[in-house]
PDB file of C-alpha atoms in Angstrom:
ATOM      1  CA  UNK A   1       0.000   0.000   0.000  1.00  0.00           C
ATOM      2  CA  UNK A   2       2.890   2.478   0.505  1.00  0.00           C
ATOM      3  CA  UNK A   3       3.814   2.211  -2.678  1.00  0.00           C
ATOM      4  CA  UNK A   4       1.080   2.988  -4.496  1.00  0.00           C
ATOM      5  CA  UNK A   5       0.278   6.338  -1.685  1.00  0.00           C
ATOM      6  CA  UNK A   6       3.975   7.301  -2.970  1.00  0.00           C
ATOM      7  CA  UNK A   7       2.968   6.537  -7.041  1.00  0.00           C
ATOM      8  CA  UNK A   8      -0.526   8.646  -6.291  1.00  0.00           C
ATOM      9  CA  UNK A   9       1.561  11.301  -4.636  1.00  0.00           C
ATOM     10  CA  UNK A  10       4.160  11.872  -7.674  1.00  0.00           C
ATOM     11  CA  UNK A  11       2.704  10.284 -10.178  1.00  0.00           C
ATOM     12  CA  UNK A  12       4.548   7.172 -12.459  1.00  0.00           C
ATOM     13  CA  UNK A  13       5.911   9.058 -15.552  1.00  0.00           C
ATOM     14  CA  UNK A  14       9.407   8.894 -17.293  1.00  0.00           C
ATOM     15  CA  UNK A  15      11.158  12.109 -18.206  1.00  0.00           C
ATOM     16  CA  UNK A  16      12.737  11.961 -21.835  1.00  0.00           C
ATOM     17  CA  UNK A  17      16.108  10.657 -20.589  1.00  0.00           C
ATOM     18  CA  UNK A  18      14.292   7.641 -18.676  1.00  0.00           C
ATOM     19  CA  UNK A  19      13.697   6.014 -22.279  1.00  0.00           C
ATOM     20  CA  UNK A  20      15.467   3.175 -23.318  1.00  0.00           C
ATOM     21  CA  UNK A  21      14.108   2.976 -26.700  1.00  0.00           C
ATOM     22  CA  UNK A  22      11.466   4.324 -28.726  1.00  0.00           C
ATOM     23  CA  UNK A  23       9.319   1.219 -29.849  1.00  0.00           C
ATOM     24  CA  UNK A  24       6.296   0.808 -30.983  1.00  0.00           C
ATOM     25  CA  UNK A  25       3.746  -1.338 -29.326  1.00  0.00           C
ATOM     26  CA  UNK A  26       4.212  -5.526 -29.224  1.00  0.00           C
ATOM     27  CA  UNK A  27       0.615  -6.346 -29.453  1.00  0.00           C
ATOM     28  CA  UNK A  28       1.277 -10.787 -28.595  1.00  0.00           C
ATOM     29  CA  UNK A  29       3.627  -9.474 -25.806  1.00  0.00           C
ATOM     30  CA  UNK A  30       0.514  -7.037 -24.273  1.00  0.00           C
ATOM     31  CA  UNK A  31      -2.082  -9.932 -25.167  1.00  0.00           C
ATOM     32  CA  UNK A  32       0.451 -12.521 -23.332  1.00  0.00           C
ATOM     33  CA  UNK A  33       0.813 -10.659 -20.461  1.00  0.00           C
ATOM     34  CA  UNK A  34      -3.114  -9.231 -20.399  1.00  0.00           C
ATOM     35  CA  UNK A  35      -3.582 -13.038 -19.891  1.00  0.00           C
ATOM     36  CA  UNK A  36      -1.130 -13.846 -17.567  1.00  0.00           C
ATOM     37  CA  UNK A  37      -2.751 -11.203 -15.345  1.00  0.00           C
ATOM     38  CA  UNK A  38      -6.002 -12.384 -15.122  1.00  0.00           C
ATOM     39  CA  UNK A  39      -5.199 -15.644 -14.462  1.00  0.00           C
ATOM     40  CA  UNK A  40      -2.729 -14.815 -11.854  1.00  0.00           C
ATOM     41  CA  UNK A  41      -4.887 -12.088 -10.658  1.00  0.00           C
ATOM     42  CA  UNK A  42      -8.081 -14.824  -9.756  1.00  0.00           C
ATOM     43  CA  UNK A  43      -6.122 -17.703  -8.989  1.00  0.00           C
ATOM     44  CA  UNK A  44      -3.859 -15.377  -6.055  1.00  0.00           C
ATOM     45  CA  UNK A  45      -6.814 -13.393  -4.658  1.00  0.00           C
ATOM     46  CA  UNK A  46      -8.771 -16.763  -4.172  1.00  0.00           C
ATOM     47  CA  UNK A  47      -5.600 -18.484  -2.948  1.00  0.00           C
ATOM     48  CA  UNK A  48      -5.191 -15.071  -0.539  1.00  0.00           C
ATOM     49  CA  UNK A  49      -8.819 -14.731   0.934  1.00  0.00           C
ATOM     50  CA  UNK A  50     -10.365 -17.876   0.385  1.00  0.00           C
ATOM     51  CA  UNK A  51      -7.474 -20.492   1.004  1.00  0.00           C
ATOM     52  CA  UNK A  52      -9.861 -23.261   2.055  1.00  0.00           C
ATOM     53  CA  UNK A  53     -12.132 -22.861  -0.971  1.00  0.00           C
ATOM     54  CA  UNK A  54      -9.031 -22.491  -3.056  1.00  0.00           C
ATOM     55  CA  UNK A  55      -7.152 -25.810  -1.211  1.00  0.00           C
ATOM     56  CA  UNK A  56     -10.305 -27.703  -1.583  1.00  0.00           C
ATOM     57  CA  UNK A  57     -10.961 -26.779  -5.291  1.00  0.00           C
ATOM     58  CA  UNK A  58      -8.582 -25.670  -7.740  1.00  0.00           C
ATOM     59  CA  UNK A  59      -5.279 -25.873  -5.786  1.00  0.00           C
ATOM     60  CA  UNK A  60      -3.535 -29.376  -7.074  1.00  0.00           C
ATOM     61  CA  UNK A  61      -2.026 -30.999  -3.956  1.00  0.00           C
ATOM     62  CA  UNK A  62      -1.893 -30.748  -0.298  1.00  0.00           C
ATOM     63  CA  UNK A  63      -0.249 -27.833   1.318  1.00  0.00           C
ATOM     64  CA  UNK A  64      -0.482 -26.195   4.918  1.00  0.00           C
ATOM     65  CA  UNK A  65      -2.749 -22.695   4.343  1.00  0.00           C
ATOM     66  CA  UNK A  66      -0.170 -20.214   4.991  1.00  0.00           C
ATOM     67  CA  UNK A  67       2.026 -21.926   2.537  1.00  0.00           C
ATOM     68  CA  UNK A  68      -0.876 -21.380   0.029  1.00  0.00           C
ATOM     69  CA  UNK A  69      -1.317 -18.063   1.001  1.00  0.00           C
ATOM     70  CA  UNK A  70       2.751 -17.490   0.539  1.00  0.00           C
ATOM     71  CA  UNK A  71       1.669 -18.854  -2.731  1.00  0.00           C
ATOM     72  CA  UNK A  72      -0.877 -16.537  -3.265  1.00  0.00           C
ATOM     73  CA  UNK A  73       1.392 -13.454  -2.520  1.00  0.00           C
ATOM     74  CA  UNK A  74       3.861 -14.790  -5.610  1.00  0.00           C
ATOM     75  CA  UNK A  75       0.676 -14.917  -7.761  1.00  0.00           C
ATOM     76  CA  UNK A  76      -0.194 -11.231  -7.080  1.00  0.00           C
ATOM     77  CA  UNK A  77       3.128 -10.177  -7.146  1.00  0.00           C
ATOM     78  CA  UNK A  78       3.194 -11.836 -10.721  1.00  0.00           C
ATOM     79  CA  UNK A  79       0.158  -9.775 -11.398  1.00  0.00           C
ATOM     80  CA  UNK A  80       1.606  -6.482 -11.080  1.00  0.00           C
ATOM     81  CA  UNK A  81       4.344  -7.108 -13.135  1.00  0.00           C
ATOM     82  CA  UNK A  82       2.633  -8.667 -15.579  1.00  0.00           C
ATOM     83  CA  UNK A  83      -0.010  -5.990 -15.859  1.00  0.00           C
ATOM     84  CA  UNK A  84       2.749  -3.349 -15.411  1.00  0.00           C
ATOM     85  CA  UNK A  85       4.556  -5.385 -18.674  1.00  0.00           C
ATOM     86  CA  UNK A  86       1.367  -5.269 -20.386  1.00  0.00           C
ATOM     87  CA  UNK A  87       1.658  -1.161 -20.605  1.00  0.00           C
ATOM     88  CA  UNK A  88       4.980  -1.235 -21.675  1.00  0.00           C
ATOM     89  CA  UNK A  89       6.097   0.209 -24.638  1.00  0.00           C
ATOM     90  CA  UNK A  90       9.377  -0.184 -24.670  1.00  0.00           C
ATOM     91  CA  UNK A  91      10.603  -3.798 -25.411  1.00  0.00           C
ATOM     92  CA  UNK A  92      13.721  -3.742 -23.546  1.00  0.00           C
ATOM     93  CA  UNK A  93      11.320  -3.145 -20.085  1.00  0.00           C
ATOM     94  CA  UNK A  94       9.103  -5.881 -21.005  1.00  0.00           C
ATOM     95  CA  UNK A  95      12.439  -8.118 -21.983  1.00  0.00           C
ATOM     96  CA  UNK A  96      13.914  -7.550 -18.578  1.00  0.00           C
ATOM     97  CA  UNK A  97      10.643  -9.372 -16.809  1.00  0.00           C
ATOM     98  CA  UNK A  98      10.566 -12.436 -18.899  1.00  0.00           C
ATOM     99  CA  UNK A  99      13.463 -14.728 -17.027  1.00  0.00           C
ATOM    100  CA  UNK A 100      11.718 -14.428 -14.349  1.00  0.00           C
ATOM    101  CA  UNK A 101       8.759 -14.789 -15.633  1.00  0.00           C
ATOM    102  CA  UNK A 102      10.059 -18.099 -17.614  1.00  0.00           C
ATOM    103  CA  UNK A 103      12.255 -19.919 -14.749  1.00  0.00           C
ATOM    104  CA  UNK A 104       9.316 -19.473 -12.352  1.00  0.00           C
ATOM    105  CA  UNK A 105       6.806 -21.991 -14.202  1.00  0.00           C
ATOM    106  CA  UNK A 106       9.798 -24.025 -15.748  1.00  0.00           C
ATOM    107  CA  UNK A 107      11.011 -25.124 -12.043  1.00  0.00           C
ATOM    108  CA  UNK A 108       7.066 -26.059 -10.842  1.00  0.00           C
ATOM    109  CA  UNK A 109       6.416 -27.971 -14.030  1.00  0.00           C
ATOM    110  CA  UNK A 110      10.019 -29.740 -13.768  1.00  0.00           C
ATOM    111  CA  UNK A 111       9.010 -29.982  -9.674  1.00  0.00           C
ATOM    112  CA  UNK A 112       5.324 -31.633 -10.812  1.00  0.00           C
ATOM    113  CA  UNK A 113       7.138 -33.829 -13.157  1.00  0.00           C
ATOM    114  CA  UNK A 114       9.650 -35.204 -10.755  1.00  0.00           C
ATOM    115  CA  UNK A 115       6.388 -35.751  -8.062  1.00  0.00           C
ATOM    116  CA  UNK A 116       4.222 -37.022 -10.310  1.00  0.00           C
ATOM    117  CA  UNK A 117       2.649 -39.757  -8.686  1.00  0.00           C
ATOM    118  CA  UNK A 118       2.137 -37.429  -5.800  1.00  0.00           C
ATOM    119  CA  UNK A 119       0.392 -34.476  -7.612  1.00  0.00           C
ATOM    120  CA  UNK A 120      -2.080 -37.265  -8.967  1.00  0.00           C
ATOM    121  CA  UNK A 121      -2.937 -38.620  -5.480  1.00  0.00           C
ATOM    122  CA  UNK A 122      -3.641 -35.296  -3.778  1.00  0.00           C
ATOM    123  CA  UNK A 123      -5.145 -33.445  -6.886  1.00  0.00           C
ATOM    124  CA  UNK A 124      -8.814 -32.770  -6.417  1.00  0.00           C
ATOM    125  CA  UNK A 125      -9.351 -34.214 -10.479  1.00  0.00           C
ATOM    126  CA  UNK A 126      -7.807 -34.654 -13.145  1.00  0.00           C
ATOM    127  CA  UNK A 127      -8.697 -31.472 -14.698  1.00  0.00           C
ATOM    128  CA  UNK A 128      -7.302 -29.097 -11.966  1.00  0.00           C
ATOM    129  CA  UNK A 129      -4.146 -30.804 -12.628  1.00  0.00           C
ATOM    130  CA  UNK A 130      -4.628 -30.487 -16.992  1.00  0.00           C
ATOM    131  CA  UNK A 131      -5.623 -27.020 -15.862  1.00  0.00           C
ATOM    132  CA  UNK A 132      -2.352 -25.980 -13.513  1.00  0.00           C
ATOM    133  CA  UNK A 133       0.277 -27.923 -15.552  1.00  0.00           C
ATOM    134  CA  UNK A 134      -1.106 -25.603 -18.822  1.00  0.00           C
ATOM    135  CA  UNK A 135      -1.495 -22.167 -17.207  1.00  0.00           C
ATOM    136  CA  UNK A 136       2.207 -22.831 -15.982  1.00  0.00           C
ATOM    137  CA  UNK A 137       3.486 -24.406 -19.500  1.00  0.00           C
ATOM    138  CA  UNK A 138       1.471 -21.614 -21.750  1.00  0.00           C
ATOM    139  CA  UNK A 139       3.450 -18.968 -19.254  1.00  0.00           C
ATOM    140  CA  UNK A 140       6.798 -20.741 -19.481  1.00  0.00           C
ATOM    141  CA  UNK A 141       6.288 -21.359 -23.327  1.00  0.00           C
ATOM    142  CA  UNK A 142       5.543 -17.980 -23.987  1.00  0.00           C
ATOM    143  CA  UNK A 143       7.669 -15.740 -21.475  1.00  0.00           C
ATOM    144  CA  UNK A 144      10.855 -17.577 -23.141  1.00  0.00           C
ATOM    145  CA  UNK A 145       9.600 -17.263 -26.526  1.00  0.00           C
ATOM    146  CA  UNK A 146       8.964 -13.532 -26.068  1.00  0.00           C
ATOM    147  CA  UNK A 147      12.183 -13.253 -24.429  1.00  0.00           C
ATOM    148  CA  UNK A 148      14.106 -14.930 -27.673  1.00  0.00           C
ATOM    149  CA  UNK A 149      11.964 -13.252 -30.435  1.00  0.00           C
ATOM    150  CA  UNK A 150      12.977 -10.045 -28.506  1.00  0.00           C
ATOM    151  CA  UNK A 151      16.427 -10.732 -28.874  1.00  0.00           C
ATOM    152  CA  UNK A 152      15.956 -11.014 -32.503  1.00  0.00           C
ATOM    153  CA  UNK A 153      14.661  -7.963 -32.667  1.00  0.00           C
ATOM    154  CA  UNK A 154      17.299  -6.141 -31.325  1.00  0.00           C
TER     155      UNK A 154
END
């Protein structure tokens, strides 16, 4: 909250000499991130104020509720820079978020791999599994596809 009282009290603008580059618009990079933020967005805020509902429902395996909530504060976190990315015009900004953005998803999908036969014990169904292993292979697909055709483009 005390950042955004400081961005309401002087504003979030960049002077002339704050620009990297002068690019226009990456409409699949805004799209990709527009999506990422919704997703993120729902899935954290239930995860955040509803952990039981979440746990019971769409969350794939069995975790203590504070570590779903610590969950839910990466998922909102994500949010903000994704929806921050999502207003960028200036590819080298929206570049400099997609590691993170990539290794994130990469390391739970390599994690669900490895624990397989776990995940498919405690899972509430088979589609909240299908439904977590895409949202987190559509986001590393695409944030390290951005991040190369970016490159290219440089």
């Amino acid at each position: 909250l005390g950042l955004l009282a400081i961005l309401k009290h002087h504003g979030w603008y960049r002077r002339p000499q704050d620009m990297i580059g002068m690019d226009p618009p990456w409409k699949l990079a805004r799209l990709f991130f527009r999506i990422q933020t919704v997703a993120v967005g729902v899935f954290g805020s239930f995860m955040l104020f509803i952990p039981e509902l979440a746990l019971d429902q769409f969350w794939p395996w069995d975790v203590a509720l504070p570590t779903l909530q610590t969950f839910a504060a990466l998922f909102l976190a994500t949010c903000l820079a994704t929806g921050w990315a999502s207003l960028q015009t200036e590819r080298a900004r929206i570049r400099a978020l997609l590691p993170l953005d990539a290794i994130f998803p990469t390391l739970a999908l390599l994690a669900v791999g490895i624990h397989w036969n776990i995940i498919r014990n405690e899972s509430p169904s088979d589609l909240v599994t299908g439904v977590w292993v895409l949202l987190y292979a559509f986001v590393a697909v695409g944030s390290t596809y951005l991040f190369f055709a970016l490159k290219r483009v440089d």
